CSV table of C-alpha atoms in Angstrom, one decimal:
chain,number,residue,atom,x,y,z
O,1,MET,CA,0.0,0.0,0.0
O,2,ALA,CA,1.3,3.4,-0.9
O,3,LYS,CA,2.2,5.7,2.0
O,4,ARG,CA,0.1,8.9,2.2
O,5,THR,CA,1.5,12.3,2.6
O,6,ILE,CA,0.3,14.1,5.7
O,7,ILE,CA,-0.3,17.8,5.5
O,8,LEU,CA,-1.0,19.4,8.9
O,9,CYS,CA,-2.1,22.7,10.3
O,10,TYR,CA,-0.1,23.2,13.4
O,11,ASN,CA,0.8,26.8,12.3
O,12,ILE,CA,4.3,26.6,13.8
O,13,PRO,CA,6.6,29.2,12.3
O,14,MET,CA,9.2,26.9,10.8
O,15,THR,CA,12.3,28.9,10.1
O,16,ASN,CA,15.4,27.3,8.6
O,17,VAL,CA,17.2,27.6,12.0
O,18,LEU,CA,14.3,25.9,13.8
O,19,GLU,CA,14.1,23.1,11.3
O,20,GLU,CA,17.9,22.5,11.6
O,21,ASN,CA,17.7,22.6,15.4
O,22,LEU,CA,14.8,20.2,15.6
O,23,THR,CA,16.2,17.8,13.0
O,24,ASP,CA,19.4,17.7,15.0
O,25,LEU,CA,17.5,17.2,18.3
O,26,PHE,CA,15.3,14.3,17.0
O,27,SER,CA,18.1,12.9,14.8
O,28,LEU,CA,18.1,12.1,11.1
O,29,SER,CA,17.9,8.4,11.8
O,30,ARG,CA,14.6,8.7,13.7
O,31,LEU,CA,13.1,11.2,11.2
O,32,SER,CA,14.0,9.1,8.2
O,33,SER,CA,10.9,7.0,8.7
O,34,TYR,CA,8.8,10.1,8.2
O,35,LYS,CA,10.4,11.0,4.9
O,36,TYR,CA,8.3,9.3,2.2
O,37,ASP,CA,9.8,11.0,-0.8
O,38,VAL,CA,13.2,12.6,-1.7
O,39,ASN,CA,11.5,15.9,-2.3
O,40,ASP,CA,9.9,16.0,1.2
O,41,THR,CA,11.1,19.1,3.1
O,42,ASN,CA,12.2,19.1,6.7
O,43,SER,CA,9.1,21.0,7.5
O,44,ILE,CA,6.8,18.3,6.2
O,45,VAL,CA,8.9,15.6,7.9
O,46,LEU,CA,8.8,17.4,11.3
O,47,GLU,CA,5.0,17.9,11.0
O,48,ARG,CA,4.5,14.2,10.3
O,49,TYR,CA,6.6,13.5,13.4
O,50,LEU,CA,4.5,15.9,15.5
O,51,TYR,CA,1.3,14.3,14.2
O,52,ASN,CA,2.6,10.8,15.0
O,53,ILE,CA,3.3,11.9,18.6
O,54,GLU,CA,-0.2,13.4,18.9
O,55,LEU,CA,-1.9,10.4,17.4
O,56,SER,CA,0.1,8.0,19.6
O,57,LYS,CA,-1.0,10.0,22.6
O,58,SER,CA,-4.6,9.7,21.6
O,59,LEU,CA,-4.3,5.8,21.4
O,60,TYR,CA,-2.9,5.6,24.9
O,61,PRO,CA,-6.2,5.3,26.8
O,62,LEU,CA,-7.4,2.4,24.6
O,63,LEU,CA,-4.1,0.6,24.8
O,64,SER,CA,-3.9,1.1,28.5
O,65,ILE,CA,-7.4,-0.1,29.3
O,66,LEU,CA,-7.0,-3.1,26.9
O,67,GLU,CA,-3.7,-4.3,28.4
O,68,ILE,CA,-4.9,-4.0,32.0
O,69,SER,CA,-8.3,-5.6,31.3
O,70,LEU,CA,-6.9,-8.5,29.3
O,71,ARG,CA,-4.3,-9.5,31.8
O,72,ASN,CA,-6.8,-9.2,34.7
O,73,ARG,CA,-9.4,-11.2,32.9
O,74,ILE,CA,-7.0,-14.0,31.9
O,75,ASN,CA,-5.7,-14.2,35.5
O,76,GLN,CA,-9.3,-14.3,36.8
O,77,ALA,CA,-10.2,-17.1,34.3
O,78,VAL,CA,-7.1,-19.2,35.4
O,79,GLU,CA,-7.9,-18.7,39.1
O,80,THR,CA,-11.6,-19.6,38.6
O,81,VAL,CA,-11.3,-22.5,36.3
O,82,ILE,CA,-7.8,-24.0,36.9
O,83,MET,CA,-6.3,-23.0,40.3
O,84,PRO,CA,-6.7,-20.2,42.9
O,85,ASP,CA,-3.6,-18.0,43.3
O,86,TRP,CA,-2.0,-19.8,40.4
O,87,LEU,CA,0.8,-17.3,39.8
O,88,LEU,CA,2.1,-17.6,43.3
O,89,LYS,CA,1.9,-21.4,43.2
O,90,GLU,CA,3.4,-21.5,39.6
O,91,VAL,CA,6.5,-19.6,40.8
O,92,ASN,CA,7.4,-22.6,43.0
O,93,GLN,CA,6.1,-25.4,40.9
O,94,GLN,CA,5.4,-25.3,37.2
O,95,SER,CA,2.1,-26.9,36.4
O,96,VAL,CA,0.1,-24.5,34.1
O,97,LEU,CA,2.7,-22.6,32.0
O,98,LEU,CA,4.9,-24.0,29.3
O,99,VAL,CA,8.7,-23.5,29.5
O,100,ASN,CA,9.0,-20.1,27.8
O,101,GLU,CA,6.2,-18.5,29.8
O,102,HIS,CA,7.3,-20.1,33.1
O,103,LYS,CA,10.8,-18.6,32.4
O,104,LYS,CA,9.1,-15.2,32.0
O,105,LEU,CA,7.3,-15.6,35.3
O,106,ILE,CA,10.6,-16.5,37.1
O,107,GLU,CA,12.2,-13.4,35.5
O,108,ALA,CA,9.3,-11.3,36.8
O,109,LYS,CA,9.8,-12.7,40.2
O,110,GLN,CA,13.5,-11.8,40.2
O,111,LYS,CA,12.7,-8.3,39.0
O,112,LEU,CA,10.3,-7.8,41.9
O,113,ILE,CA,12.9,-9.1,44.4
O,114,SER,CA,15.6,-6.8,42.9
O,115,LYS,CA,13.2,-3.8,43.4
O,116,GLY,CA,12.8,-4.7,47.1
O,117,HIS,CA,9.5,-6.7,46.9
O,118,LYS,CA,10.6,-9.8,48.8
O,119,ASN,CA,7.0,-10.4,49.9
O,120,PHE,CA,5.4,-9.8,46.5
O,121,SER,CA,1.8,-10.5,45.8
O,122,LYS,CA,0.0,-12.0,42.9
O,123,ASP,CA,-1.0,-8.5,41.8
O,124,ASP,CA,2.7,-7.5,41.8
O,125,LEU,CA,3.4,-10.4,39.5
O,126,ILE,CA,0.4,-9.6,37.2
O,127,ALA,CA,1.7,-6.0,36.8
O,128,GLU,CA,5.3,-7.1,36.3
O,129,LEU,CA,4.6,-9.6,33.5
O,130,SER,CA,4.7,-8.2,30.0
O,131,LEU,CA,1.7,-7.9,27.6
O,132,GLY,CA,3.5,-10.4,25.4
O,133,PHE,CA,3.3,-13.0,28.2
O,134,TRP,CA,-0.5,-12.7,28.5
O,135,ILE,CA,-1.0,-12.8,24.7
O,136,HIS,CA,1.1,-15.9,24.5
O,137,LEU,CA,-1.4,-17.5,26.9
O,138,CYS,CA,-3.9,-16.9,24.1
O,139,THR,CA,-2.1,-19.0,21.5
O,140,LYS,CA,-3.1,-22.5,20.3
O,141,ARG,CA,-0.5,-24.0,22.6
O,142,TYR,CA,-2.7,-23.2,25.5
O,143,LYS,CA,-6.1,-24.2,24.0
O,144,THR,CA,-6.2,-27.6,25.7
O,145,ALA,CA,-4.8,-26.4,29.0
O,146,LEU,CA,-6.9,-23.2,29.3
O,147,TRP,CA,-9.3,-22.2,26.5
O,148,HIS,CA,-11.0,-25.5,26.1
O,149,LYS,CA,-11.9,-25.6,29.8
O,150,GLN,CA,-15.6,-24.9,30.4
O,151,GLY,CA,-16.3,-21.2,31.1
O,152,PHE,CA,-12.7,-20.0,30.5
O,153,PHE,CA,-13.3,-18.1,27.2
O,154,ARG,CA,-16.5,-16.6,28.6
O,155,ILE,CA,-14.7,-15.2,31.6
O,156,VAL,CA,-12.0,-13.5,29.5
O,157,PHE,CA,-14.3,-12.2,26.7
O,158,ALA,CA,-17.5,-11.8,28.6
O,159,ASP,CA,-19.2,-9.7,25.9
O,160,TYR,CA,-18.3,-11.7,22.8
O,161,PRO,CA,-21.3,-11.7,20.6
O,162,ASN,CA,-21.5,-15.4,19.7
O,163,PHE,CA,-20.3,-18.0,22.2
O,164,ALA,CA,-21.6,-20.8,20.0
O,165,GLU,CA,-19.2,-19.8,17.3
O,166,PHE,CA,-16.5,-22.4,16.4
O,167,ASP,CA,-12.9,-21.7,17.3
O,168,LYS,CA,-13.5,-18.2,18.7
O,169,LEU,CA,-10.0,-17.8,20.0
O,170,SER,CA,-8.6,-18.1,16.4
O,171,ARG,CA,-10.9,-15.2,15.4
O,172,ILE,CA,-9.8,-13.0,18.2
O,173,PHE,CA,-6.0,-13.8,18.1
O,174,PRO,CA,-5.2,-11.5,15.1
O,175,HIS,CA,-6.7,-8.6,17.1
O,176,LEU,CA,-4.4,-9.5,20.0
O,177,GLN,CA,-1.4,-9.6,17.7
O,178,LEU,CA,-2.3,-6.2,16.4
O,179,MET,CA,-2.8,-4.9,19.9
O,180,LEU,CA,0.8,-6.0,20.9
O,181,LYS,CA,2.4,-4.5,17.8
O,182,ILE,CA,0.6,-1.2,18.0
O,183,ARG,CA,1.2,-1.0,21.8
O,184,ASN,CA,4.9,-1.6,21.4
O,185,ARG,CA,5.2,1.0,18.6
O,186,VAL,CA,3.3,3.6,20.6
O,187,PHE,CA,5.1,2.9,23.9
O,188,HIS,CA,8.5,2.9,22.2
O,189,HIS,CA,7.8,6.2,20.4
O,190,GLU,CA,7.9,4.6,16.9
O,191,ILE,CA,6.0,5.6,13.8
O,192,ILE,CA,2.4,4.5,13.4
O,193,ILE,CA,0.9,6.9,10.9
O,194,ASN,CA,2.1,4.8,7.9
O,195,HIS,CA,0.7,1.5,9.3
O,196,PRO,CA,-0.2,-0.6,6.2
O,197,TYR,CA,-3.6,-1.5,7.7
O,198,GLY,CA,-4.4,2.2,8.5
O,199,VAL,CA,-4.3,3.7,11.9
O,200,GLU,CA,-8.1,4.2,12.0
O,201,ASN,CA,-8.7,0.6,11.1
O,202,CYS,CA,-6.3,-0.4,13.9
O,203,TYR,CA,-8.2,1.7,16.3
O,204,ASN,CA,-11.6,0.3,15.3
O,205,ASP,CA,-10.3,-3.3,15.6
O,206,LEU,CA,-8.8,-2.7,19.0
O,207,ARG,CA,-12.0,-1.0,20.2
O,208,LYS,CA,-13.9,-4.0,19.0
O,209,LEU,CA,-11.5,-6.2,21.0
O,210,LEU,CA,-12.1,-4.2,24.2
O,211,GLY,CA,-15.8,-4.5,23.6
O,212,TYR,CA,-15.5,-8.3,23.6
O,213,ILE,CA,-13.9,-8.0,27.1
O,214,SER,CA,-16.3,-5.5,28.4
O,215,LYS,CA,-18.9,-3.3,26.7
O,216,ASP,CA,-19.0,-1.1,29.8
O,217,SER,CA,-15.4,-0.2,29.3
O,218,LEU,CA,-16.2,1.4,25.9
O,219,LEU,CA,-18.4,3.9,27.6
O,220,TYR,CA,-15.5,4.9,29.9
O,221,LEU,CA,-13.1,4.9,27.0
O,222,ASP,CA,-15.3,7.3,24.9
O,223,LYS,CA,-15.2,9.8,27.7
O,224,ILE,CA,-11.5,10.1,27.8
O,225,CYS,CA,-10.3,9.2,24.2
O,226,ASP,CA,-9.8,11.9,21.6
O,227,PHE,CA,-8.6,9.7,18.8
O,228,LYS,CA,-11.5,10.5,16.5
O,229,GLU,CA,-10.8,14.2,16.8
O,230,ILE,CA,-7.1,13.8,16.2
O,231,ILE,CA,-7.5,11.6,13.2
O,232,LYS,CA,-9.5,14.3,11.5
O,233,LYS,CA,-6.4,16.5,11.3
O,234,GLN,CA,-5.0,14.1,8.7
O,235,LYS,CA,-5.3,15.5,5.1
O,236,PRO,CA,-4.3,13.2,2.3
O,237,GLN,CA,-2.5,15.0,-0.6
């Protein structure tokens, strides 16, 4: 898909000196992703960079609510269906997790101890574990151990529209992968405005994913999220 040129209206007086200073400050290496054509001026590149920051900021509420909700719901499902306080028990004896995820759990435990949390709680572990850890629990490797257990899927995705649908997890997993990729790009200050799927499509898919977890959360999100206003600033040339 061809990348679109973004023309913005920040009305920042962009003198040659200011352009040079900002280009030096942000680095040519970082700004190179925002130069779509050899004829693009520094002014256009810098405006794309500013727009990327603003758009990333507008996605933060959705990504934050999604990450916290997903990890808490998965933990709730494992505690309810498999084993209460499973993370604390899993630290001492591997029974639920596969090798890679168990290694991540032990690493999270060590990080907490190094931060002075010798008497850490399960909530400490939940927060310390990465989003990637929780999404890996949604892969087909965990279907038998977790997702095929009665009631497990319904706890995590309580507002999914069709529980009778076959292989629901496979339908949801692409949204989870998208969530992880967009989250990492936003949190690591990388470019998102040239996403091949389209940033607005990404937003709509992730909003749908959050609605599967909890429709009520969408009402809260819409009160604090300004993504729809920010995306309107985009003007294709």
